[in-house]
Each structure stands twice: as C-alpha cells, then as structure tokens.
XYZ file of C-alpha atoms in Angstrom:
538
model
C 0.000 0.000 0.000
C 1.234 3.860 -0.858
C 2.024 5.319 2.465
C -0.227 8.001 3.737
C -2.444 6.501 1.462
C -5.971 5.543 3.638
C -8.747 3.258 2.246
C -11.655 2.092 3.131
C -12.367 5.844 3.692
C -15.267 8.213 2.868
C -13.935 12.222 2.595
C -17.087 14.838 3.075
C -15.522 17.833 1.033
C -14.861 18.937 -2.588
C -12.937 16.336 -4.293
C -10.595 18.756 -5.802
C -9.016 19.115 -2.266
C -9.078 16.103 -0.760
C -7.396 14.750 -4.567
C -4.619 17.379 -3.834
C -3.707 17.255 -0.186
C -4.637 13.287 0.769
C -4.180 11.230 -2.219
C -0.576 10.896 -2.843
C 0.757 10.688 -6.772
C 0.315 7.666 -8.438
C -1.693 5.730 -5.607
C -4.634 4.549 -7.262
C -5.576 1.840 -9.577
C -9.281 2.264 -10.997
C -11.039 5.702 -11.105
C -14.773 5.696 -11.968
C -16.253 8.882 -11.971
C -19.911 9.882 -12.951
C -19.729 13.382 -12.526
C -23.044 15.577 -12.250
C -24.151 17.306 -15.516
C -28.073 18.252 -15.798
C -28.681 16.664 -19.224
C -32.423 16.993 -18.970
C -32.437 20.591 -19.612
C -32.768 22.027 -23.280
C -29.409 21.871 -25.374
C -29.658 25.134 -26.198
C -30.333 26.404 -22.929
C -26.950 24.981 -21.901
C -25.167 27.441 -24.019
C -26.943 30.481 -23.663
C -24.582 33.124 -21.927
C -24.791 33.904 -18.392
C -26.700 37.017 -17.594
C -28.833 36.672 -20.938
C -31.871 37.229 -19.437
C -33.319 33.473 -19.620
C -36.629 32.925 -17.824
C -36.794 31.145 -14.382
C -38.147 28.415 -15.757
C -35.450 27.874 -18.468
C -32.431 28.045 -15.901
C -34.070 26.253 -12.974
C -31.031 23.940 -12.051
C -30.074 20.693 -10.942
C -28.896 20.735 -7.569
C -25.420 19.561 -8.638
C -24.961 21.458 -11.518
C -22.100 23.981 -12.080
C -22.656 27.211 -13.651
C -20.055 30.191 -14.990
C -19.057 32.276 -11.653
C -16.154 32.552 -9.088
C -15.635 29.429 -8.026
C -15.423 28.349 -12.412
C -13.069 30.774 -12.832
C -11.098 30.194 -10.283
C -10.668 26.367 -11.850
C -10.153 28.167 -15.285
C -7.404 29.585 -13.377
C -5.729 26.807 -11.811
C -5.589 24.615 -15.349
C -2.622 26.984 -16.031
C -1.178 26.844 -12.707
C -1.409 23.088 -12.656
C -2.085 21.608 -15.723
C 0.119 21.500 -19.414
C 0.664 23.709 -21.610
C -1.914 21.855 -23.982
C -5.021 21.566 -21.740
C -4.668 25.170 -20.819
C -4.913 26.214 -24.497
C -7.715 23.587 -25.381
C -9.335 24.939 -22.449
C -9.448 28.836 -23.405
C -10.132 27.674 -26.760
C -13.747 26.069 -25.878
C -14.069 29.162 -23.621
C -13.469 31.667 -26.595
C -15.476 29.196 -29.107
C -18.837 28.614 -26.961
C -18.721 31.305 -24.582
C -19.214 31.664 -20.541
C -22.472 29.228 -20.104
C -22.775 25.859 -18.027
C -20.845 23.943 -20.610
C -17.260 25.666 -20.393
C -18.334 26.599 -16.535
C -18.595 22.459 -16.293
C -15.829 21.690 -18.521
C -13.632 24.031 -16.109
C -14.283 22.449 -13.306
C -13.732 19.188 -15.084
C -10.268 19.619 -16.259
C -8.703 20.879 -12.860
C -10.095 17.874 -11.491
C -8.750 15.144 -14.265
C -5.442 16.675 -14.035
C -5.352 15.636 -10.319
C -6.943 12.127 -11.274
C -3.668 11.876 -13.935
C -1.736 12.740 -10.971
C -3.082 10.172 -8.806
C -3.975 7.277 -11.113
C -0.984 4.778 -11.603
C 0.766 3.855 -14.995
C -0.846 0.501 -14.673
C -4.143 2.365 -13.879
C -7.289 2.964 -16.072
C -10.252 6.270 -15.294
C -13.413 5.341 -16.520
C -15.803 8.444 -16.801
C -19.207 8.297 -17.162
C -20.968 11.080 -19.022
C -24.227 11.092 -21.415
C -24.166 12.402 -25.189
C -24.844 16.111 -24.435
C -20.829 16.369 -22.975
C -19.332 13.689 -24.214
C -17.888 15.153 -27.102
C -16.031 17.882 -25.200
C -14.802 15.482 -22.478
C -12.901 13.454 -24.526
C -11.210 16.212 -26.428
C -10.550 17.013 -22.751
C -9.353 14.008 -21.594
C -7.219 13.541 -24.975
C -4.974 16.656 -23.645
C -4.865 15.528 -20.228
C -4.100 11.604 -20.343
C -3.356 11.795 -23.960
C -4.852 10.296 -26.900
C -1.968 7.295 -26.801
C -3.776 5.968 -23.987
C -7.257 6.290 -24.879
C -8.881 2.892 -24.403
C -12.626 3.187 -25.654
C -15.762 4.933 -25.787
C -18.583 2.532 -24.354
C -21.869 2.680 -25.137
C -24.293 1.703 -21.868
C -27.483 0.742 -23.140
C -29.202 2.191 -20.207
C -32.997 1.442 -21.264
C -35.477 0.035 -24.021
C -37.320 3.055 -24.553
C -37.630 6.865 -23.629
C -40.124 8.310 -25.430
C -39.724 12.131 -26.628
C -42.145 13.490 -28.866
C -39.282 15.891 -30.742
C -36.354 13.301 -31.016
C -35.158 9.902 -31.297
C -35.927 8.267 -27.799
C -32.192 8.986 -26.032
C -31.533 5.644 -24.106
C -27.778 5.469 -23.659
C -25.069 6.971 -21.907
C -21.408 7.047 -22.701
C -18.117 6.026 -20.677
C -14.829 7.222 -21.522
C -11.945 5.343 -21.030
C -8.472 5.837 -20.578
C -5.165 4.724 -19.165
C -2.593 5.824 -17.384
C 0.289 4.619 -19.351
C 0.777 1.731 -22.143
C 1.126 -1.228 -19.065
C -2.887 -0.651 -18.164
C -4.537 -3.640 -16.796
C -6.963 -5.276 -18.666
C -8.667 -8.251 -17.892
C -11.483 -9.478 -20.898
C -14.754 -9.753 -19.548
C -17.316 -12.343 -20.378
C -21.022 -12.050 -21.212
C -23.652 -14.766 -21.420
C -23.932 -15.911 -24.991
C -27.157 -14.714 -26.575
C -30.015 -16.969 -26.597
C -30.999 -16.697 -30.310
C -27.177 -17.662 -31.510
C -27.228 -20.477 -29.319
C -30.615 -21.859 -30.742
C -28.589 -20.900 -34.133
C -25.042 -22.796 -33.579
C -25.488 -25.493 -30.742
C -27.890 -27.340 -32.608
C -26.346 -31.040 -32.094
C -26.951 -33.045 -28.858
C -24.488 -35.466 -27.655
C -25.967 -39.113 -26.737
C -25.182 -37.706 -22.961
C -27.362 -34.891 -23.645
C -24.842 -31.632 -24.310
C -25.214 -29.615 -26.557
C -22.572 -29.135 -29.233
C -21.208 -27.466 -32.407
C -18.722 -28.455 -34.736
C -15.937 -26.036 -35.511
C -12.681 -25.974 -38.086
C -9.932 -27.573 -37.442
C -8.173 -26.735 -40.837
C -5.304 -24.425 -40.509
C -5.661 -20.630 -40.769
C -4.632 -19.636 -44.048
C -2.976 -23.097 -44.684
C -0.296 -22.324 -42.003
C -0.050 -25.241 -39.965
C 0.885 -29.064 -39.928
C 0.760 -30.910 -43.420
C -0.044 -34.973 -42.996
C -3.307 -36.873 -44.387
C -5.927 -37.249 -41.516
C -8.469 -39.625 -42.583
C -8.089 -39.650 -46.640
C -7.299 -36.168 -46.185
C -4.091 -34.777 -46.656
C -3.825 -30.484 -45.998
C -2.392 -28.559 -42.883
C -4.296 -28.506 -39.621
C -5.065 -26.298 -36.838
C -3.075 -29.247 -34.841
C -0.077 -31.507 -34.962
C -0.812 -34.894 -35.797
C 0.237 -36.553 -31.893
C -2.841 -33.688 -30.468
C -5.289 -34.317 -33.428
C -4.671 -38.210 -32.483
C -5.259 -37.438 -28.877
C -8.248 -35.220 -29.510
C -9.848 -37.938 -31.442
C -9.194 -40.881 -29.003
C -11.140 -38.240 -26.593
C -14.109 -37.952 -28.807
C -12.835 -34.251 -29.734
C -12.767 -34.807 -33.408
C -15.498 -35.934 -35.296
C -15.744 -37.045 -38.928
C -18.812 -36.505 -40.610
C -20.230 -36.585 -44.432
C -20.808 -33.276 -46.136
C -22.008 -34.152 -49.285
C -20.090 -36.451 -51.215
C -16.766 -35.495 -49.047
C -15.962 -36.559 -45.264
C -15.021 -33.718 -43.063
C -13.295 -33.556 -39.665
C -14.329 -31.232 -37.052
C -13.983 -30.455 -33.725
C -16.389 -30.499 -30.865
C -17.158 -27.663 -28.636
C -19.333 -28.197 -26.223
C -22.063 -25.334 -24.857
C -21.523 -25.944 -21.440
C -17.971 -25.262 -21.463
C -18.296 -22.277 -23.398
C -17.421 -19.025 -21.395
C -20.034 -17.148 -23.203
C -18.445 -14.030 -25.479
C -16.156 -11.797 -24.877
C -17.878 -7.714 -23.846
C -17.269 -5.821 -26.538
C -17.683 -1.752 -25.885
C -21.927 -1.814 -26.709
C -23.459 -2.969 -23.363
C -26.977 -3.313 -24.050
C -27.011 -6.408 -21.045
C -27.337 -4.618 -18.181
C -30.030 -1.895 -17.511
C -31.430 0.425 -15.121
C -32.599 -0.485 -11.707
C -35.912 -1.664 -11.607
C -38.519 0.387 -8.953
C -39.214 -2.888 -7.296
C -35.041 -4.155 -7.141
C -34.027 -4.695 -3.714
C -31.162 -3.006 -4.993
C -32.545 0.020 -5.390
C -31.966 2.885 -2.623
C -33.573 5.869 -3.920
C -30.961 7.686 -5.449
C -31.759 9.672 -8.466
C -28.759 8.617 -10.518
C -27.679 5.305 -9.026
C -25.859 3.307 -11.371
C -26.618 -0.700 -11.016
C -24.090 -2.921 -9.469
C -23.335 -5.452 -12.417
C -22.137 -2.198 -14.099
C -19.253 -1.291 -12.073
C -19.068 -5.066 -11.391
C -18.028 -5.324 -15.143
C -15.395 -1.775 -14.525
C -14.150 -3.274 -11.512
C -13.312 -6.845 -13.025
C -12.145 -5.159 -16.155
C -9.325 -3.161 -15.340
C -7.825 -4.303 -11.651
C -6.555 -7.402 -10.051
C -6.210 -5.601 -6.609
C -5.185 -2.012 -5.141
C -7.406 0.806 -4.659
C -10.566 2.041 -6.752
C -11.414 5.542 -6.662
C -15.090 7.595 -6.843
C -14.354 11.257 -6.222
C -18.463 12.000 -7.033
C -19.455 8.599 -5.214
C -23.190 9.951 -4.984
C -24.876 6.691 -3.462
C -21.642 4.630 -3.764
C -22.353 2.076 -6.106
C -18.372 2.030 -7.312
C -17.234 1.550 -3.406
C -19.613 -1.497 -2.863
C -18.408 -3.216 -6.154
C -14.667 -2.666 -4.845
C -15.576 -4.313 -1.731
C -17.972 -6.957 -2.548
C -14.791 -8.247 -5.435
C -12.069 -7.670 -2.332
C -10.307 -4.216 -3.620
C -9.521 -1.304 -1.410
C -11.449 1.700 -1.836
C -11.866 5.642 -1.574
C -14.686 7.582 -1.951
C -15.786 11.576 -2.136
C -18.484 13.446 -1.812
C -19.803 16.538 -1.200
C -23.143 16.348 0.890
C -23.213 14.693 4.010
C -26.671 13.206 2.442
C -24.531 11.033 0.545
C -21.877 10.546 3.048
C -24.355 9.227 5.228
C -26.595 6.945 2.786
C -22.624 5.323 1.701
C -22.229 4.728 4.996
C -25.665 2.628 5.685
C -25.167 1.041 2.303
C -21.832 -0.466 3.054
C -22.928 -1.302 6.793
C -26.223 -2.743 5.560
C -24.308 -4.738 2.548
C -21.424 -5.760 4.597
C -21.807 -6.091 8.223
C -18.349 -6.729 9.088
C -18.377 -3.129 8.377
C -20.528 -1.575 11.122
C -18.586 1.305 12.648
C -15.420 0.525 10.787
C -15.578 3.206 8.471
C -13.913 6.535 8.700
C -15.470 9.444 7.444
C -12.858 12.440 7.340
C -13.988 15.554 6.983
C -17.171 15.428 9.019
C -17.561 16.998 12.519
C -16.293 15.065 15.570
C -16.662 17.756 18.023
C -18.930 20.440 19.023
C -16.494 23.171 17.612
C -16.751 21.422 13.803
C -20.142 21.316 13.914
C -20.641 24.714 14.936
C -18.278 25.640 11.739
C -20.671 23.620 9.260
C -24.001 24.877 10.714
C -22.067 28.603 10.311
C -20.735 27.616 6.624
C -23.943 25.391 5.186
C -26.854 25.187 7.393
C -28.587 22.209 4.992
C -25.227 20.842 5.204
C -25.169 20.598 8.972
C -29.311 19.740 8.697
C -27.997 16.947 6.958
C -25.204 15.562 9.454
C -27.093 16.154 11.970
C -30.054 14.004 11.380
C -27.672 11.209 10.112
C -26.489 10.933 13.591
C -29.394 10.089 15.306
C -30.918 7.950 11.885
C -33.297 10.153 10.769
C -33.928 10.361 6.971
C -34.251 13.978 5.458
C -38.287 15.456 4.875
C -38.958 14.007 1.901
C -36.239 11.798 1.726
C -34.087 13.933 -0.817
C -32.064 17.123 -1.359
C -34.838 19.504 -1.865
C -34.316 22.823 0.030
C -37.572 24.457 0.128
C -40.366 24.677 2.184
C -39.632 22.217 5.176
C -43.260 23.283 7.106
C -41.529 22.566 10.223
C -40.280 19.078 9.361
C -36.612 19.098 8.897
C -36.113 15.151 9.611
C -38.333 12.098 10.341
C -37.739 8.583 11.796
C -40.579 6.036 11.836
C -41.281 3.140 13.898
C -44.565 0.751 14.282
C -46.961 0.744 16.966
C -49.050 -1.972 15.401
C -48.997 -4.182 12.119
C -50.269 -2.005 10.236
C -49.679 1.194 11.874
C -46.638 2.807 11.330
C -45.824 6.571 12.837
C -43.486 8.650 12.546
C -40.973 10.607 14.575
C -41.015 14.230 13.707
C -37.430 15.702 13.958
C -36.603 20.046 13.947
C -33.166 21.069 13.509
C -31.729 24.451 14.715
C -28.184 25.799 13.893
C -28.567 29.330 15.894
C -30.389 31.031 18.302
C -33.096 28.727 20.067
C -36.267 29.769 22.357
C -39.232 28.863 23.439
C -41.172 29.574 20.483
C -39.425 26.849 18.714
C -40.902 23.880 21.232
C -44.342 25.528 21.012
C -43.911 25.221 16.878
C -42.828 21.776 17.348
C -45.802 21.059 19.263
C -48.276 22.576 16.689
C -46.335 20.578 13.986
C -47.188 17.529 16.084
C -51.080 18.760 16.292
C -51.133 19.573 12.189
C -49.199 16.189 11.437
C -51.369 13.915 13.926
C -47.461 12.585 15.025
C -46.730 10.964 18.242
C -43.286 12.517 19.104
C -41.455 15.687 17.793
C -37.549 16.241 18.469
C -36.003 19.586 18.466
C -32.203 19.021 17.465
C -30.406 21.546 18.652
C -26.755 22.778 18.143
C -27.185 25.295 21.367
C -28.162 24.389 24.713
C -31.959 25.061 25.494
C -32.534 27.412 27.926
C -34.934 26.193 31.408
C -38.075 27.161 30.351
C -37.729 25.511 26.906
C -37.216 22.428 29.133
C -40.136 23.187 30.860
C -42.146 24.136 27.864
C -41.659 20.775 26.579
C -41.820 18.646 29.173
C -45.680 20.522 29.343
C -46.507 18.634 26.380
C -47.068 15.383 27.819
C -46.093 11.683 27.105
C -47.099 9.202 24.414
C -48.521 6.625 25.245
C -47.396 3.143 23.714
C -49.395 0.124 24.092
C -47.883 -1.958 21.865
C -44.723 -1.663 23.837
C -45.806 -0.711 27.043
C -43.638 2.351 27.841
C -44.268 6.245 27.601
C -42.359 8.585 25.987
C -41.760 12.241 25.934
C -43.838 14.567 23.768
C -41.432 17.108 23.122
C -37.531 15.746 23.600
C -34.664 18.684 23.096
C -31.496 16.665 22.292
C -28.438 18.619 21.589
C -25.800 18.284 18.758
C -23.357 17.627 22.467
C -25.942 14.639 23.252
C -25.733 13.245 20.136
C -21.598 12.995 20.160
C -22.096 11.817 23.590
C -23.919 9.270 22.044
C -27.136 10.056 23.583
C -30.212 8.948 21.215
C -34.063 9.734 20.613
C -35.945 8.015 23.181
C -39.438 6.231 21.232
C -40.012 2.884 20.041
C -37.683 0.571 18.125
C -37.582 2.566 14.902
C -37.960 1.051 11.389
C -35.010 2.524 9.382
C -36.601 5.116 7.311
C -33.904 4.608 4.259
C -34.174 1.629 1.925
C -31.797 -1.145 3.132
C -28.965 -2.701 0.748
C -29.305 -6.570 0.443
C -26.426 -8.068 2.383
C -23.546 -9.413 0.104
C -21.929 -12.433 -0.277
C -18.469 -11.516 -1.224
C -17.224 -12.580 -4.818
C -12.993 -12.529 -5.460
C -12.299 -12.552 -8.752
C -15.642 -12.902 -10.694
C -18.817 -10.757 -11.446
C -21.749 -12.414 -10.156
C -23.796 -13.734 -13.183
C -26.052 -10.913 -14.927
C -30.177 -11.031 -14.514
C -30.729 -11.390 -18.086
C-alpha cells in the first residue's frame, strides 16, 4: 500500500481538495467517476450566456450542476497553474469558441479535477468516466490533452434502457463512458457475457448421446499455415499436430462426418464449457434499476451494481478504486464486494451518510469501521458547518441520530416545520413517525411551542427539536408541558417534546421512542465474490 495513502475511507468535502492534499501521486488503480451534468435541460439552454436574461423556468437547475461564476473561474485559473501547456490552451479555446455558459463553466471544473486524477492514477491504472451524449464530445477532447490520446482505451456505449419516449427526437436511451489509461502497461482483464439466446438456438444445434449440446468447428489451418499430414483420406495442414489431433480424437474431440459427397473432420465444442463471449464496448445487457429491485436505494442517478461489477473486473486485479463524485456509492460497494480497497468523495453529508448505511447494511463486518474524514467530531466542527452550510449541517445532523431527510431527498424548500423524520410501528399495520426540527442558531421557546403545533397539524406521536445550542430552562419546561405518548404496543411512555443537543448526540445520547424502522431503503447483504462478477439477470 502507498504510504499516507488511507482506504476504506469516505472524505465529506470537494474532491478537488481532498485529490490534492490526501491522495498521494500515483496511488490509485481504478477511477470511476460519474460526474453531475443536468442533461435533462434544453441543449440550447446549456449554451446560452450567463446574464442573458433566460426565464426562471429555463435556468431552474439541478442541484449539482455547475454554472459560470467565481468558483469556475477560479478552476479556469488553476488549469494553467497546474495543468500542461496543452489543456490550458484547449481549455481557453472552448471558452473563446462557446462562450461563458454551463458547458465551459462544467468543462472548467472538469479539467482541474482530471489533471489531479492523472496525478493520482498509476501507470498501470485505467479512469473510466461516465458522461451522457450532451458532454461527451467535449470530455474526450478534454481528456485527450490531459491523459493523452496514446492511452485512450474506448468509448462505451451503456445501453441504459429500451425506450424513452420524446415526442421531438429519437428516444435517447444510452449513456457514454470514456476510457483511458494511465500509461501503455494498463490492466486489462477481458470480460465475459452470457452468450445470446438466439445464436445459441442458431449454432449449438447437435446433442451429444449424454445430452450436451454441441457445435462443430474448423480444425483446418488458418490460411494453410499449420501441420501438413493426411488425416483420414485427407491430406492439408491442420489447426493441430498430428500426436494432439490423435489425442483429440481418441477423446471424442474430433469428429468425422459426411458433407455431401466429401468426409469432413471437425472439432467439438461443447455449450456448457463455453465461457459465453467476450464484452465488446456496446453494453446493451445490463439496464437500469428496476422500482421494485431490492437493490434500489432511492438515489436519483444510481448506477446498477453489475455495471461497475463489469469496470471493476475489467481493469484491476487488486489495489485501490477511486469515486471522487461517489453519490450513493455504487463504485465503493463493487470494490468491496470483489475484495479491492477503496476511496470515496463526496460533497453532501446526504450522501456521506446513505454510503455509509449502504456499506454497513451490505457488509456487516463493516458496522462502525468506516472513517469518514472531513465530518464533525466535536462540538467546535459542527458549529463551523451549521455557520458555513446550514442544509449541510441539517444533513449531518439528522444522520447521527438515523433520521432520513423530509422528503427523503435534497430539496431545500419549504420544510413546514419538518426538517427530519424517523418512523417506527406501533401496530402491524400502523406505522408513525418521529417528527425531527433542527436548529443551527439562536433557540427559544417559540421553537418547542412550533414543534408542538407541527405535532397537532401532522397527527405525530413525538417531535424532536435538534439543537446545536443548549436550550434554555423554560424551553425544558415548555416541553416537558406537552405530555407523554402513550405506547401500548410496547408498554412504555415517551416524551412529547424531547430537546437533544448536537453535544448529546456525540455523547452518544439517542431519541428516546419505540424501536424505529429505518426510514432509508436497506442494501441486500452481500456475499463476497474474489475474482468474478456475479452472473447478470438477463
């Protein structure tokens, strides 16, 4: 292992950083990236200038996306600080060609970042970025000055779905991956697909008297280079020497059979030691997550697990894989379920936190093994996130204590009072909910009294006001005015109103209600595979 190099390791924080100060050069093996880009907004609308006067509705964003302003700029920047010569020209040359718009803000932030994957990724080492047609194009010409075009591997084609209809275009159902190495000694190991079912039904159309299904196959000798001695009445050069072909035949290997007026020999290959065909760079086998998958978590963009499976398998034996946007972490579990180290970045604690329960839920040996670096530890750290990104902090906060956000996403509107919730069940078929406010500042007593009208409006058992401050005596009082719930299914009370403190919670102090039902969708629990991808759902 690299020194100073940690793995199994979650970073909260903007990738370009923790790529520059922890990840020492040339410590990683396998980077798979699927950076955010808002594809499902107009074309056009991408490229309009910035300032143009485009209606609210036109540049409504993605939460993720990046747009022209100071933080682009200052990436713009930093390409000619740390990049070549090359990528800094290519880069002012989009700039000057399309203008300042998402596109050349996005690209800018890109190409900082890839030159810091370069410097990372080992010569044996292979970056696989995912991407969809609408930047594609410029991310290669990208890539092509960064990790130059000497080491570009392929462009693969995921066949993502069947059908998307759109009423003013073809039906767009695939994305793009980009692939590259990091020098001319890449690993590559060729990955196998089932064979198709109609070119079976096709080719393997003989049965053995055991039953097996069979095809018969050449055994002359590729352009007559080979062995020349008479086999049968049959004198030519074969695809063996004579001592193998005898051998081959005494083993039922070699058949002889009439075509026509002639005898031919052939060899036997057998379906069920077939391997099934090699992938080739159109992968139309594996699709989308299904709504009903036990796989699935939620995530808007979550990737399926046979697909970084295949990335995984495909270019490393062992050593480190890298996600610097790991989102719901579908690149970390594939590196641990096929027994590689792993690293992975992010920067929400949303994700943080849903990687975390993934990883814990998929692998239990897991469970509090972790590290997260970056997040707060102390009272002090969380005090600077709630004073640098309040949602951020909102976020961390109700991770500790295994809350799920309102609504269960990133949405930063109207909360009505409901910042968090956790449910449990009070019978078998009633399920409640636990009705959690977080507070970053200044706290009084008008907080617990909204709490306890949220409870009223919502019809909730319990409310919890999460507090970064320490409540004051009468809030205390205020709350413990509100009464008890009443459990019968499990026979205890519990407080109305609770005020738990961000302290508590590092103190490990918890909500106190009913066994709660996790309100995030659970990963199945993995058996671990070395060395294989676990066959496809076809």
């Amino acid at each position: 292992m690299v020194p100073g190099l940690r793995t199994n390791t979650l970073y909260y924080g903007d990738n370009l950083d923790v790529l520059r100060h922890q990840l020492p050069t040339e410590s990683i093996d396998l980077i798979y990236l699927d950076p955010p880009f808002n594809s499902n907004r107009s074309y056009n609308v991408l490229f309009k200038e910035a300032g143009k006067g485009e209606s609210p509705a036109q540049i409504e964003a993605f939460e993720d996306t990046w747009h022209p302003g100071e933080a682009a700029n200052r990436a713009f920047d930093d390409v000619a600080i740390h990049g070549t010569d090359d990528t800094a020209r290519l880069l002012k040359a989009m700039v000057d060609a399309l203008g300042h718009n998402d596109v050349t803000a996005y690209l800018s932030m890109m190409a900082v970042r890839l030159i810091e994957m370069h410097r990372v990724l080992k010569p044996t080492g292979s970056i696989y970025l995912h991407c969809d047609p609408t930047a594609s194009h410029y991310l290669k010409v990208l890539m092509d000055s960064v990790f130059g075009p000497v080491n570009f591997m392929n462009e693969v084609v995921w066949k993502r779905t069947s059908v998307h209809n759109d009423s003013k275009r073809f039906g767009r159902i695939h994305d793009c991956i980009l692939i590259y190495g990091g020098g001319p000694g890449r690993t590559f190991n060729v990955g196998r697909r089932p064979l198709d079912a109609s070119y079976v039904d096709k080719v393997y159309t003989r049965v053995s008297d055991d039953g097996r299904r069979y095809r018969l196959d050449n055994i002359s000798a590729p352009g007559g280079r080979g062995p020349i001695y008479e086999w049968h009445g049959i004198t030519q050069a074969w695809r063996y020497t004579k001592e193998n072909m005898e051998a081959l035949y005494a083993a039922g290997r070699i058949k002889t059979y009439p075509d026509g007026r002639a005898m031919i020999n052939a060899y036997v290959r057998y379906l069920d030691e077939n391997e099934g065909q090699s992938v080739q760079d159109w992968w139309d086998d594996i699709g989308v997550i299904a709504a009903p998958a036990k796989e699935r978590l939620g995530y808007p963009t979550q990737k399926p697990l046979a697909l970084l499976e295949r990335i995984v398998l495909g270019s490393s034996n062992e050593g480190v894989v890298l996600d610097p946007f790991c989102g719901c972490g579908t690149a970390v579990h594939a590196a641990q379920k096929l027994g590689r180290k792993w690293i992975g970045i992010d920067i929400t604690h949303l994700a943080i936190g849903l990687i975390r329960r993934r990883m814990e839920d998929a692998f239990p040996e897991l469970k509090d093994k972790i590290s997260v670096i970056g997040e707060p530890v102390d009272l002090p750290g969380a005090q600077e996130l709630a004073d640098r990104d309040k949602y951020q902090f909102q976020w961390w906060a109700l991770d500790k204590i295994g809350a799920s956000p309102a609504g269960g996403d990133r949405k930063k509107g109207m909360d009505r009072g409901i910042d968090g919730i956790i449910p449990f069940m009070e019978g078998v078929a009633d399920r409640r909910r636990v009705i959690v406010s977080v507070k970053g500042g200044a706290i009084t007593s008008a907080h617990v009294r909204d709490l306890k009208g949220v409870l009223e409006r919502e019809d909730a058992p319990i409310g919890v006001l999460l507090t970064l401050r320490a409540p004051t005596r009468e809030m205390r009082t205020e709350a413990a005015a509100a009464g008890s719930f009443n459990s019968e299914r499990w026979g205890k009370s519990y407080p109305k109103i609770q005020i738990l403190t961000v302290a508590d919670v590092l103190n490990g102090k918890r909500v106190n209600m009913p066994p709660q039902v996790s309100p995030f969708a659970e990963a199945p629990r993995e058996t671990r595979i070395d060395g294989r991808q676990a066959p496809l759902e076809m």
